[in-house]
PDB file of C-alpha atoms and ligand atoms in Angstrom:
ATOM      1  CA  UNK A   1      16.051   0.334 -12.490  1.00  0.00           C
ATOM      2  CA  UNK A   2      16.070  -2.416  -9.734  1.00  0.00           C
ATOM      3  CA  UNK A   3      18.929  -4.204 -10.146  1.00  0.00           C
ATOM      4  CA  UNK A   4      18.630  -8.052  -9.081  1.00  0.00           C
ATOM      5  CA  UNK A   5      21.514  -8.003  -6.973  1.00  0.00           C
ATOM      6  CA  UNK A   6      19.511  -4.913  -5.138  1.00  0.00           C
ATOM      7  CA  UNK A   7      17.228  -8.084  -4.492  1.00  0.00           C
ATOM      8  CA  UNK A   8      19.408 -10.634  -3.213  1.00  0.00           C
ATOM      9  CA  UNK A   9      21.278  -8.749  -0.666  1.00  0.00           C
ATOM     10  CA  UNK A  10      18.597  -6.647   0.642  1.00  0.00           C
ATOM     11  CA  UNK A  11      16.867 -10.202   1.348  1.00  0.00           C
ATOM     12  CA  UNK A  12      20.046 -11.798   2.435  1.00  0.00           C
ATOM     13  CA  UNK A  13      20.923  -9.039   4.650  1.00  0.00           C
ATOM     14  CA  UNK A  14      17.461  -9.278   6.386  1.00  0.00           C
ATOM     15  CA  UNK A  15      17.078 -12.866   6.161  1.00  0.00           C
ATOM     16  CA  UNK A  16      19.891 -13.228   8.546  1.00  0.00           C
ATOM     17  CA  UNK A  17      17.824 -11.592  11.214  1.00  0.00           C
ATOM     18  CA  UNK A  18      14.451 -13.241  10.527  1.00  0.00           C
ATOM     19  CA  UNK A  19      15.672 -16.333  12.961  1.00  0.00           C
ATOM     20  CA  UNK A  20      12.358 -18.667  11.926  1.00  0.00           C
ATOM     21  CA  UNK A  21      10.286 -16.009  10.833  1.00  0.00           C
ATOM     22  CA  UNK A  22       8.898 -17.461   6.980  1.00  0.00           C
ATOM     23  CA  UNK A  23       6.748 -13.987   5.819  1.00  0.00           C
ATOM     24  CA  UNK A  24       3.646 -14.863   4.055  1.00  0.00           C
ATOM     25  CA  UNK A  25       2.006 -11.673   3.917  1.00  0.00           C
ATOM     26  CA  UNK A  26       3.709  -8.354   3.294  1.00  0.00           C
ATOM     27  CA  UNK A  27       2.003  -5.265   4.612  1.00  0.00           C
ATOM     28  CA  UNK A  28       2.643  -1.592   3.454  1.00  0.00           C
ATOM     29  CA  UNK A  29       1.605   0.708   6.062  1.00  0.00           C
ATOM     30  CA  UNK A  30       0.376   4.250   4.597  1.00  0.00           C
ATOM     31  CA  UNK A  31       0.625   7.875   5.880  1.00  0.00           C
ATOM     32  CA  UNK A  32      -0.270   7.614   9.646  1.00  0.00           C
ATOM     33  CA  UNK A  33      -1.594   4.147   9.678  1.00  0.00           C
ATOM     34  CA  UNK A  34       1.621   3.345  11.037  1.00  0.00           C
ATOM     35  CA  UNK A  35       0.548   1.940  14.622  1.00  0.00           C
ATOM     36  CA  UNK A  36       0.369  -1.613  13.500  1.00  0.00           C
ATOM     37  CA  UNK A  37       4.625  -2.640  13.031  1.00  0.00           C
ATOM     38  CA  UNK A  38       4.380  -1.381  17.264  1.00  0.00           C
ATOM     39  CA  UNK A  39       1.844  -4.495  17.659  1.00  0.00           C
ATOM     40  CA  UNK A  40       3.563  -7.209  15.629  1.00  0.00           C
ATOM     41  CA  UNK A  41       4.689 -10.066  18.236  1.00  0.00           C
ATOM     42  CA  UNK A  42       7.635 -11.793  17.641  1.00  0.00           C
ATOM     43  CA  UNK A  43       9.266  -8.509  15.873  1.00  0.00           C
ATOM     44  CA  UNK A  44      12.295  -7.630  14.362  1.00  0.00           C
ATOM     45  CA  UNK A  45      12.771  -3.932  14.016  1.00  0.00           C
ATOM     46  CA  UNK A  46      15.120  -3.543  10.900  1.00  0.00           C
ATOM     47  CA  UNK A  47      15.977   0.069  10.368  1.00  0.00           C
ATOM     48  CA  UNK A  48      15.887   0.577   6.338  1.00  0.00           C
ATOM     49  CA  UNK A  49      19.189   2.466   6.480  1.00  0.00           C
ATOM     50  CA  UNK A  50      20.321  -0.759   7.442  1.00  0.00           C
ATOM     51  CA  UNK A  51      18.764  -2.095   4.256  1.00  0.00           C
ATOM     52  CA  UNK A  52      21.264  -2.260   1.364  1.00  0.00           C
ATOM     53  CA  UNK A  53      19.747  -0.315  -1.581  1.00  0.00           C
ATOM     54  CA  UNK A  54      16.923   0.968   0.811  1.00  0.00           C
ATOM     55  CA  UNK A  55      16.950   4.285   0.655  1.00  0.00           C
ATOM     56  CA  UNK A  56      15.861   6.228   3.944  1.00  0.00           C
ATOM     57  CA  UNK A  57      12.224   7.199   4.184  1.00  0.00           C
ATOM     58  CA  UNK A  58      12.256  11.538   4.167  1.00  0.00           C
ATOM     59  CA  UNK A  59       8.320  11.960   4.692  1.00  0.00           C
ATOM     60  CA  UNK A  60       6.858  12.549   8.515  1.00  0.00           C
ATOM     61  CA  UNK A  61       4.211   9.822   9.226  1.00  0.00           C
ATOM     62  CA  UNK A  62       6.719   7.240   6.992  1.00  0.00           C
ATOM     63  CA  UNK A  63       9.517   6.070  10.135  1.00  0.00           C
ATOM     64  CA  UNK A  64      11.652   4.026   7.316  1.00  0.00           C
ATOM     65  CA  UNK A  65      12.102   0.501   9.108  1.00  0.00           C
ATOM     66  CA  UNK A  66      10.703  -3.145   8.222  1.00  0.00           C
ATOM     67  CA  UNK A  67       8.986  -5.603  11.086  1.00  0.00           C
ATOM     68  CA  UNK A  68       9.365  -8.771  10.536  1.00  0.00           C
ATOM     69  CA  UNK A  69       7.274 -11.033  12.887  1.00  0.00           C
ATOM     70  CA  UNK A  70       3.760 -12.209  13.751  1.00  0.00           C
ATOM     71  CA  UNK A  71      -0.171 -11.279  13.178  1.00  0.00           C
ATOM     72  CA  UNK A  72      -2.604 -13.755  14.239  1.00  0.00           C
ATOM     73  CA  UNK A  73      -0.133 -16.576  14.307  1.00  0.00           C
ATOM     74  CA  UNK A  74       0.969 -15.907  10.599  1.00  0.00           C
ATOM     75  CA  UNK A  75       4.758 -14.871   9.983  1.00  0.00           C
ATOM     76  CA  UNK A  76       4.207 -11.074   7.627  1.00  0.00           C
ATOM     77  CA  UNK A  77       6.639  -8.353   7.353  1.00  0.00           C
ATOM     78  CA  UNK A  78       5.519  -4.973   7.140  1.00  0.00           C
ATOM     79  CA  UNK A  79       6.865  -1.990   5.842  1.00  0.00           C
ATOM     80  CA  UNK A  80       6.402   1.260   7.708  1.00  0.00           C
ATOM     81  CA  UNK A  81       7.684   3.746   5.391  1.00  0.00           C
ATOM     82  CA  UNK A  82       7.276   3.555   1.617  1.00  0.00           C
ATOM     83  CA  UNK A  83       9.158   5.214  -1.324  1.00  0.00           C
ATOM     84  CA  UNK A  84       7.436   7.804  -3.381  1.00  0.00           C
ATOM     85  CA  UNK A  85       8.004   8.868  -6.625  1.00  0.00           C
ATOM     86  CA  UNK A  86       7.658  12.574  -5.321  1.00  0.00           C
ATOM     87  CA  UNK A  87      10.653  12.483  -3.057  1.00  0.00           C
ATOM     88  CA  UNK A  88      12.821  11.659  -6.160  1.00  0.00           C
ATOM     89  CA  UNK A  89      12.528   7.849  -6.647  1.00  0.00           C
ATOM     90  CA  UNK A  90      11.932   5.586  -9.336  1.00  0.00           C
ATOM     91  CA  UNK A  91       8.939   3.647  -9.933  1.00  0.00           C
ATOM     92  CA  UNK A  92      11.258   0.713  -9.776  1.00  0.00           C
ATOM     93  CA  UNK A  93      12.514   1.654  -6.322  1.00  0.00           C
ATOM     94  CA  UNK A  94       8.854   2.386  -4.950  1.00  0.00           C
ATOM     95  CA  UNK A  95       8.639  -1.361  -5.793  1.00  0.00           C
ATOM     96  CA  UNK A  96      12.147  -2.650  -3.859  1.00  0.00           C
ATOM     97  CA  UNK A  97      10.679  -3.216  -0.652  1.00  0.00           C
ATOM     98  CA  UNK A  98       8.157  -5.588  -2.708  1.00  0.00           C
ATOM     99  CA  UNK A  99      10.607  -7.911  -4.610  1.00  0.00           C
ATOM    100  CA  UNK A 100      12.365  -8.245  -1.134  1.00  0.00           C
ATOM    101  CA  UNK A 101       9.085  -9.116   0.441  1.00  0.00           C
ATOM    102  CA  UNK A 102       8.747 -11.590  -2.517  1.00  0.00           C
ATOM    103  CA  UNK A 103      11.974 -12.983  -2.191  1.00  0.00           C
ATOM    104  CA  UNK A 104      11.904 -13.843   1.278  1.00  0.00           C
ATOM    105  CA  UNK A 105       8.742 -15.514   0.953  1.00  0.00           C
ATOM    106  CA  UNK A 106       5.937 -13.554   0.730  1.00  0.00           C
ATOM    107  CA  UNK A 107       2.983 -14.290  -1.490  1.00  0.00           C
ATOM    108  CA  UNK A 108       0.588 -11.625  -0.763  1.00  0.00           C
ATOM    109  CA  UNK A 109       0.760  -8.013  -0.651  1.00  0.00           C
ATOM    110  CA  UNK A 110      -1.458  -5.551   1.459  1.00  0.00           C
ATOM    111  CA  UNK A 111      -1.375  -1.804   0.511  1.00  0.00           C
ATOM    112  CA  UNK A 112      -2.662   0.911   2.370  1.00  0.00           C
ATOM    113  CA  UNK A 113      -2.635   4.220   1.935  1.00  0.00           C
ATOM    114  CA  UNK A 114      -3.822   7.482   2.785  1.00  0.00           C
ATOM    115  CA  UNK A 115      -6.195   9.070  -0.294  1.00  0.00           C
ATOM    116  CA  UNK A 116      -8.336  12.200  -0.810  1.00  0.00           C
ATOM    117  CA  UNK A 117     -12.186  11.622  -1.208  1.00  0.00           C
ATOM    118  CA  UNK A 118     -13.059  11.839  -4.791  1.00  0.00           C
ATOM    119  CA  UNK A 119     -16.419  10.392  -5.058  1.00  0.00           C
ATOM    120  CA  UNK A 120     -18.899  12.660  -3.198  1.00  0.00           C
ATOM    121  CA  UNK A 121     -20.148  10.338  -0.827  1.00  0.00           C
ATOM    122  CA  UNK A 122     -16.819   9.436   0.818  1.00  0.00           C
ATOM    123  CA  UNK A 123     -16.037  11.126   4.301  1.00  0.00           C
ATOM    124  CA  UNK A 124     -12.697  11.845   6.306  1.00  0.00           C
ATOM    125  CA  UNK A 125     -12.161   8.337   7.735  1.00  0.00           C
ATOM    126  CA  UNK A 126     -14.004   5.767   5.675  1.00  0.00           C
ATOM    127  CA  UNK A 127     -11.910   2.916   4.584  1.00  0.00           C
ATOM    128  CA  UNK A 128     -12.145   2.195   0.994  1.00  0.00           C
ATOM    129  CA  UNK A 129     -11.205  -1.532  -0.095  1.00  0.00           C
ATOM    130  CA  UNK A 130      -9.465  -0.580  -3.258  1.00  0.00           C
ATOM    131  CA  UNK A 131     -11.227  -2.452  -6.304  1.00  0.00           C
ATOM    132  CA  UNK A 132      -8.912  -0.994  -9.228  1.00  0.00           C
ATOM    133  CA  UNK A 133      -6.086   1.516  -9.954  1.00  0.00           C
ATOM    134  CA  UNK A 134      -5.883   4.190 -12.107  1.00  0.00           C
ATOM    135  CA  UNK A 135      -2.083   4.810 -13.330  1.00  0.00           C
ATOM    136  CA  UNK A 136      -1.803   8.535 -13.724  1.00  0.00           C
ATOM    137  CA  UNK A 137       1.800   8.838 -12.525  1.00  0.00           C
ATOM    138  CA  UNK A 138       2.991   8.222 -16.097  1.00  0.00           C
ATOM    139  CA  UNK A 139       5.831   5.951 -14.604  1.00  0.00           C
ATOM    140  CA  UNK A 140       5.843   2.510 -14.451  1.00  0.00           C
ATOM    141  CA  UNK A 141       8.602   0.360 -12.510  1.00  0.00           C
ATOM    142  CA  UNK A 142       8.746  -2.484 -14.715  1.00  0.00           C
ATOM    143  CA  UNK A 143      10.530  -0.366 -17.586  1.00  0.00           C
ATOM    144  CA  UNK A 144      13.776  -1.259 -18.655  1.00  0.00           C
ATOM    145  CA  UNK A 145      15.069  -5.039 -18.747  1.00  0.00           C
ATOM    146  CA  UNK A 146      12.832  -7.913 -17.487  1.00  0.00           C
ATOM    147  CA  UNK A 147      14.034  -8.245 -14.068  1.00  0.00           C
ATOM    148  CA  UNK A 148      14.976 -12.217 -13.412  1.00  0.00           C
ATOM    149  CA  UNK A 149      11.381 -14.025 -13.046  1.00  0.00           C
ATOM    150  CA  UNK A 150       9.261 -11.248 -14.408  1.00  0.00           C
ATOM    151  CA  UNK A 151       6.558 -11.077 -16.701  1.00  0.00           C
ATOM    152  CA  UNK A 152       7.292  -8.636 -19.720  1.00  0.00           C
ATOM    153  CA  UNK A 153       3.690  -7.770 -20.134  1.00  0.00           C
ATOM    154  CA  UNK A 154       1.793  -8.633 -16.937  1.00  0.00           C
ATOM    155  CA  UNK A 155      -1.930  -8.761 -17.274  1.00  0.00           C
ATOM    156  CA  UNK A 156      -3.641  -6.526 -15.385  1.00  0.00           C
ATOM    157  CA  UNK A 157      -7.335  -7.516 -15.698  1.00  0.00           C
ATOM    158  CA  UNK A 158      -7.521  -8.385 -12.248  1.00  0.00           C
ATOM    159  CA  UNK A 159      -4.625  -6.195  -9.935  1.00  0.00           C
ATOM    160  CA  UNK A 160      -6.605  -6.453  -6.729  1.00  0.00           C
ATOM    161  CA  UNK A 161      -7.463 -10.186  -6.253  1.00  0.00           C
ATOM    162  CA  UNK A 162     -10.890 -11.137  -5.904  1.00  0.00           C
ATOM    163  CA  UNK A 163     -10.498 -13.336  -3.606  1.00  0.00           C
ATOM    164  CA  UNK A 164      -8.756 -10.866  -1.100  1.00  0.00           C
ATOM    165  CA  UNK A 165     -11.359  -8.214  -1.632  1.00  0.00           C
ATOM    166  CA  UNK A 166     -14.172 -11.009  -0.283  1.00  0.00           C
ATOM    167  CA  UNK A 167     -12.324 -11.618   2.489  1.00  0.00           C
ATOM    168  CA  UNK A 168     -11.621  -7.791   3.422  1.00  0.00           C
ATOM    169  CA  UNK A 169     -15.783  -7.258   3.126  1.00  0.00           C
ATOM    170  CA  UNK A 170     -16.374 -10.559   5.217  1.00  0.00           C
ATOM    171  CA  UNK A 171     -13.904  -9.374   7.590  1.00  0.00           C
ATOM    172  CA  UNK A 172     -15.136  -5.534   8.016  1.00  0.00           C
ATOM    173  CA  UNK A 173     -18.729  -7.098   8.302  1.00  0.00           C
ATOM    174  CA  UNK A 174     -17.811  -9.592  10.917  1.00  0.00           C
ATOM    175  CA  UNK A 175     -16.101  -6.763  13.106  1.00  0.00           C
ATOM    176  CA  UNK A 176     -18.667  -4.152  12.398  1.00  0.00           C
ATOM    177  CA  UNK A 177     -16.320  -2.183  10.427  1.00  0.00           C
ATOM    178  CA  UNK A 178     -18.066  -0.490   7.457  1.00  0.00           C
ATOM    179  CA  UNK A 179     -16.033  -0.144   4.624  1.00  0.00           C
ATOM    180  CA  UNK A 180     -16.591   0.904   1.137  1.00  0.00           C
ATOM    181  CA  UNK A 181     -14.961  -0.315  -2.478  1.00  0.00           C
ATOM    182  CA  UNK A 182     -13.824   2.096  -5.033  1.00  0.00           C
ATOM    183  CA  UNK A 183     -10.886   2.831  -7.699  1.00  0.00           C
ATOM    184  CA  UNK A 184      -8.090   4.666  -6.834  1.00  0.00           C
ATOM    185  CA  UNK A 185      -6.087   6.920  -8.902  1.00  0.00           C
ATOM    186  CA  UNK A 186      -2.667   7.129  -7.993  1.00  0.00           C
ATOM    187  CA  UNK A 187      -1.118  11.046  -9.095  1.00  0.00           C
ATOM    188  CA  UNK A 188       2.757  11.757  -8.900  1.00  0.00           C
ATOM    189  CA  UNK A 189       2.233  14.651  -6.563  1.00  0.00           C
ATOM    190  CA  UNK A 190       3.896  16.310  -4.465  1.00  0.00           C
ATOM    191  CA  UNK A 191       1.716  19.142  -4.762  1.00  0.00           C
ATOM    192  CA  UNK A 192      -2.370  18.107  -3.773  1.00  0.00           C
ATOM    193  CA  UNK A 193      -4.806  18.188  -7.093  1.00  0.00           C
ATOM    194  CA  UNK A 194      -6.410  21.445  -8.493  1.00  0.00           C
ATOM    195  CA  UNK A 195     -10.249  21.184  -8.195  1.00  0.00           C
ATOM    196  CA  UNK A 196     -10.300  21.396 -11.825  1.00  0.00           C
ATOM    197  CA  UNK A 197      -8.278  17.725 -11.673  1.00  0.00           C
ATOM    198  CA  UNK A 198     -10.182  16.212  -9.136  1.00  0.00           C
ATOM    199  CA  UNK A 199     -13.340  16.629 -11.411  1.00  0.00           C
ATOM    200  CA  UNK A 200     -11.460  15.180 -14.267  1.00  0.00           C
ATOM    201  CA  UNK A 201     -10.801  12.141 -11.808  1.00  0.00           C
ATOM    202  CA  UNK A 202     -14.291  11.638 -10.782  1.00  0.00           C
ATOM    203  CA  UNK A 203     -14.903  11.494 -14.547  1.00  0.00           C
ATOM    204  CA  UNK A 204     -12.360   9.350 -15.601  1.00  0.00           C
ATOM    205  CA  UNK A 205     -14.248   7.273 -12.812  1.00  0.00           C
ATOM    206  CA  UNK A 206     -12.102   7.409  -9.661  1.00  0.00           C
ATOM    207  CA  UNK A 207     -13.323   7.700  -6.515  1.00  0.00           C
ATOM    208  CA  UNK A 208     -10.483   8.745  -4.424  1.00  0.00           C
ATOM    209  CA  UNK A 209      -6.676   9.940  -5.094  1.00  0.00           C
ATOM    210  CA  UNK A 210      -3.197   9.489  -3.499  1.00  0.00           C
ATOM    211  CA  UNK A 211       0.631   9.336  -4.285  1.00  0.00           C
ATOM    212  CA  UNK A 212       1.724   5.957  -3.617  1.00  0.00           C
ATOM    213  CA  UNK A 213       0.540   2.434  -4.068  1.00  0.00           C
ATOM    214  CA  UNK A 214       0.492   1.897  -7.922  1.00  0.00           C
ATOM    215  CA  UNK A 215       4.135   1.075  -8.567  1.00  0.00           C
ATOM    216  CA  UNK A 216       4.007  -1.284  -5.486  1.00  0.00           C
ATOM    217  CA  UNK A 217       1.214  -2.827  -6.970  1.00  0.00           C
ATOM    218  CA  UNK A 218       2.498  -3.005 -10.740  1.00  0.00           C
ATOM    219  CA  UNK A 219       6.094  -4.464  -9.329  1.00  0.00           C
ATOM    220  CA  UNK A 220       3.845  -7.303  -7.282  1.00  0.00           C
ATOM    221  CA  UNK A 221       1.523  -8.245 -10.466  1.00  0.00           C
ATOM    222  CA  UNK A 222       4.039  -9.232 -12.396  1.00  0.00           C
ATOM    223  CA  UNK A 223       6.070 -11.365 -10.115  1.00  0.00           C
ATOM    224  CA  UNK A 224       2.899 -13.138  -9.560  1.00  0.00           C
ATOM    225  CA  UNK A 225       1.845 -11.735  -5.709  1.00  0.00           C
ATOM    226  CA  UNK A 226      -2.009 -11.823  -4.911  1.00  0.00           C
ATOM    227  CA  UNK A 227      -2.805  -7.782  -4.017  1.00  0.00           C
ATOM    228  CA  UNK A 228      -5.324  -6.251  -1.410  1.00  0.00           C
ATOM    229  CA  UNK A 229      -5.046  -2.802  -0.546  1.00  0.00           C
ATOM    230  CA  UNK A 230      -7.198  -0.224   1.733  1.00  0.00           C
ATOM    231  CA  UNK A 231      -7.587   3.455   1.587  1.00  0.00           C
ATOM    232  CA  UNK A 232      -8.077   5.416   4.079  1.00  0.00           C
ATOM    233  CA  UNK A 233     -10.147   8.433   3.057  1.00  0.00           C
ATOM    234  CA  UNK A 234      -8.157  11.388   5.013  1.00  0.00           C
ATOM    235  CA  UNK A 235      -9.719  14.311   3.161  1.00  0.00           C
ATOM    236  CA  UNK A 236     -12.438  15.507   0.716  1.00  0.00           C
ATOM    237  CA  UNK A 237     -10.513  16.225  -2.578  1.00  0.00           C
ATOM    238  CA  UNK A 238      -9.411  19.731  -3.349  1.00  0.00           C
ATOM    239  CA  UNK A 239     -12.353  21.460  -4.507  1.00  0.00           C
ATOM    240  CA  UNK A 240     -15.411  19.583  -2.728  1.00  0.00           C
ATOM    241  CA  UNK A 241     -14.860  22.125   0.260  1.00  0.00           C
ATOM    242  CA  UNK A 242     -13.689  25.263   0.763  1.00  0.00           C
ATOM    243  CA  UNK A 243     -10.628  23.751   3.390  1.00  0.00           C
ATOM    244  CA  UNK A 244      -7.063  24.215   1.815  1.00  0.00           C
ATOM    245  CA  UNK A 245      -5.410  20.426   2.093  1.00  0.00           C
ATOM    246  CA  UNK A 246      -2.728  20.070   4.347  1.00  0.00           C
ATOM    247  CA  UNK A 247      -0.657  16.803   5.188  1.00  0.00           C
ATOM    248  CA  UNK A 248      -0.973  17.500   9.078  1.00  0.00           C
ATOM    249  CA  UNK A 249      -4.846  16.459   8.662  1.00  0.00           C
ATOM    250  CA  UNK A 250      -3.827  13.546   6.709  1.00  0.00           C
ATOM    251  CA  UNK A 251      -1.728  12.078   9.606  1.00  0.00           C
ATOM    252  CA  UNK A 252      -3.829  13.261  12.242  1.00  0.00           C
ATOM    253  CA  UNK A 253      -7.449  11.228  10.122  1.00  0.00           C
ATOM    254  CA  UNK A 254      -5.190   8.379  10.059  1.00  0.00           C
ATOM    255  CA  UNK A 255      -4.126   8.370  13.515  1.00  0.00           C
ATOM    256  CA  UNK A 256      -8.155   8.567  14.140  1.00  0.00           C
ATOM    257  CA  UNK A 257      -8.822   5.423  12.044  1.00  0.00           C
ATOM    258  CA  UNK A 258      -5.794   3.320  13.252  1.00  0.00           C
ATOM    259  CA  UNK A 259      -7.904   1.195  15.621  1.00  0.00           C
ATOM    260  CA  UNK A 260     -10.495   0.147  13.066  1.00  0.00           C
ATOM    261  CA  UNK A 261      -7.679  -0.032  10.134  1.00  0.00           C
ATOM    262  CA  UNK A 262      -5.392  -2.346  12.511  1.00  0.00           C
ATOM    263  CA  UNK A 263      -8.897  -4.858  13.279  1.00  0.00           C
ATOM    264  CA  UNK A 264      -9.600  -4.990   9.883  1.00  0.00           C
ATOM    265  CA  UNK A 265      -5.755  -6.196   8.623  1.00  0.00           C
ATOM    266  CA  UNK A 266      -5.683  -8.567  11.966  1.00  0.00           C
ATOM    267  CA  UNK A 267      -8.497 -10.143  10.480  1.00  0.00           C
ATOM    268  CA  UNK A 268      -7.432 -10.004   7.037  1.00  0.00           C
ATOM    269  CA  UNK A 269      -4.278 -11.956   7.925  1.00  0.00           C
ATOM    270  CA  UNK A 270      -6.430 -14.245  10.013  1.00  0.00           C
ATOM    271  CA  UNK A 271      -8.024 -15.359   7.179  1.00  0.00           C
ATOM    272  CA  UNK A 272      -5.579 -14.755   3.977  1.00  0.00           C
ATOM    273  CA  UNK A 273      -2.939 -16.907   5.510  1.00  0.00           C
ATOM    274  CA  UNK A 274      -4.427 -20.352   4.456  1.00  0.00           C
ATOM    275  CA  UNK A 275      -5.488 -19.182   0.910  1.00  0.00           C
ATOM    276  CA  UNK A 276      -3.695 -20.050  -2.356  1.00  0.00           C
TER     277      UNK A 276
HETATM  278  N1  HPA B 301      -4.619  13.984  -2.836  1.00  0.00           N
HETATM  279  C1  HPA B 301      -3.503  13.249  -3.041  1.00  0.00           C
HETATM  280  N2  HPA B 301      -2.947  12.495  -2.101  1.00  0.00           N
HETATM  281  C2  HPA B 301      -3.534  12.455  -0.900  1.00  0.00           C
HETATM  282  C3  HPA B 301      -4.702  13.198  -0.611  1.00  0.00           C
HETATM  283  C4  HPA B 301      -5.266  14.002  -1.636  1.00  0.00           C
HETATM  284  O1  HPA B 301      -6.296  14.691  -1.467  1.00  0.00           O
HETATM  285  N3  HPA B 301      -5.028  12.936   0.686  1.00  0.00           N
HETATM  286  C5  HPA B 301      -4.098  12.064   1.149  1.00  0.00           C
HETATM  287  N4  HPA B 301      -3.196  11.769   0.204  1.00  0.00           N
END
């Protein structure tokens, strides 16, 4: 359970160190899409064991610090490292690093992520704006008492804003970027999906599948943040070929897309930072 004094001196503690730096936008950075907290001007580098009630990041491709700073003249933070519920945290701590985002200012949250091609037609490096989640970690982080400010029973008719989404396919069209939408289903892991699962996905009607993102993105709904979130497609799902999945190709399709995924959130910022 997050408690709100987790809150307050996580943000007081970074706040301190933010000098004029008023975060609009938070980012999330997924497995090996790191590259993007190395280009932020302006930054502060906050290690999270510096964090109070951070816990430190365990996962290779996830360095564990926050940048606070500057993207196209708009203040963000982002988070390079994220908590998963596989590495033995709660939903409710997979969405910390959000209410702290919230609490020092931040309206809007970007997620990305790294995610296994369910839908046939995705390849190894498409970007997939993410139009809808499917919740099949069977966790939610908004059990237990209504956190100060919260929404008992946030409606989720809408997680991924509309708005946002227009702006991510105006922005991948202006750059030449193509980009695809889809649903993502979000699995506890650690272990990668049978083949047998992955065709149960595709008919409950997701197109691709990771381990992250869906507590970050319950936590933000119901303390009223505006989501967007990317996948990038790192893999066909288990099954689809005869490759065995392995977390080293993950990181090293990210690494491949970095330079498209980092235009595309430049010019997300760009144009999110004046919208309401
Ligand atoms: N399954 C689950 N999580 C993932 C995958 C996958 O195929 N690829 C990257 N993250």
């Amino acid at each position: 359970m997050t408690a709100t004094l987790d809150i307050t001196s996580a943000a007081s503690v970074i706040g301190e160190q933010l000098g004029g730096c008023r975060p609009r936008i938070a980012i999330i950075l997924g497995s090996g899409l790191g590259q993007l907290a190395d280009r932020i001007e302006r930054a502060t580098n906050i290690p999270y064991a510096d964090i109070p009630g951070f816990p430190v990041s365990t996962v290779a491709g996830h360095a564990g610090r926050l940048v606070a700073g500057s993207i196209e003249s708009c203040d963000v933070i982002a988070l390079s490292g994220r908590f998963h519920l596989y590495e033995g945290h709660s939903a409710a701590t997979a969405g910390l690093p959000v209410r702290v985002a919230h609490a020092l200012g931040a309206r809007v949250l970007f997620v990305s992520n790294a995610a296994g091609g369910v839908r046939s037609t995705l390849r190894p490096g498409d970007l997939m704006i993410i139009e809808d989640h499917i919740n099949l970690m069977w966790r939610n982080p908004l059990i237990g008492p209504v956190v100060d400010g919260d929404e008992r029973f946030p409606d989720m008719s809408e997680p991924y804003d509309h708005g946002l989404r227009s702006i991510l396919r105006e922005v991948a069209l202006d750059i030449g970027i193509p980009v695809t939408e889809g649903v993502y289903a979000g699995l506890l892991g650690p272990s990668y999906e049978t083949p047998a699962e992955v065709r149960m996905l595709r008919w409950m009607g997701a197109d691709a599948v990771g381990m992250s993102t869906v507590p970050e993105v319950l936590t933000a709904r119901a303390i009223g943040m505006r989501v967007a979130g990317v996948s990038c497609i790192t893999n066909h799902a288990a099954g689809m070929t005869n490759q065995p999945l392995s977390h080293h190709e993950v990181l090293e399709v990210g690494l491949r897309v970095q330079e498209s995924f980092e235009r595309l959130v430049r010019g997300f910022v760009g144009k999110a930072r004046g919208t309401r």
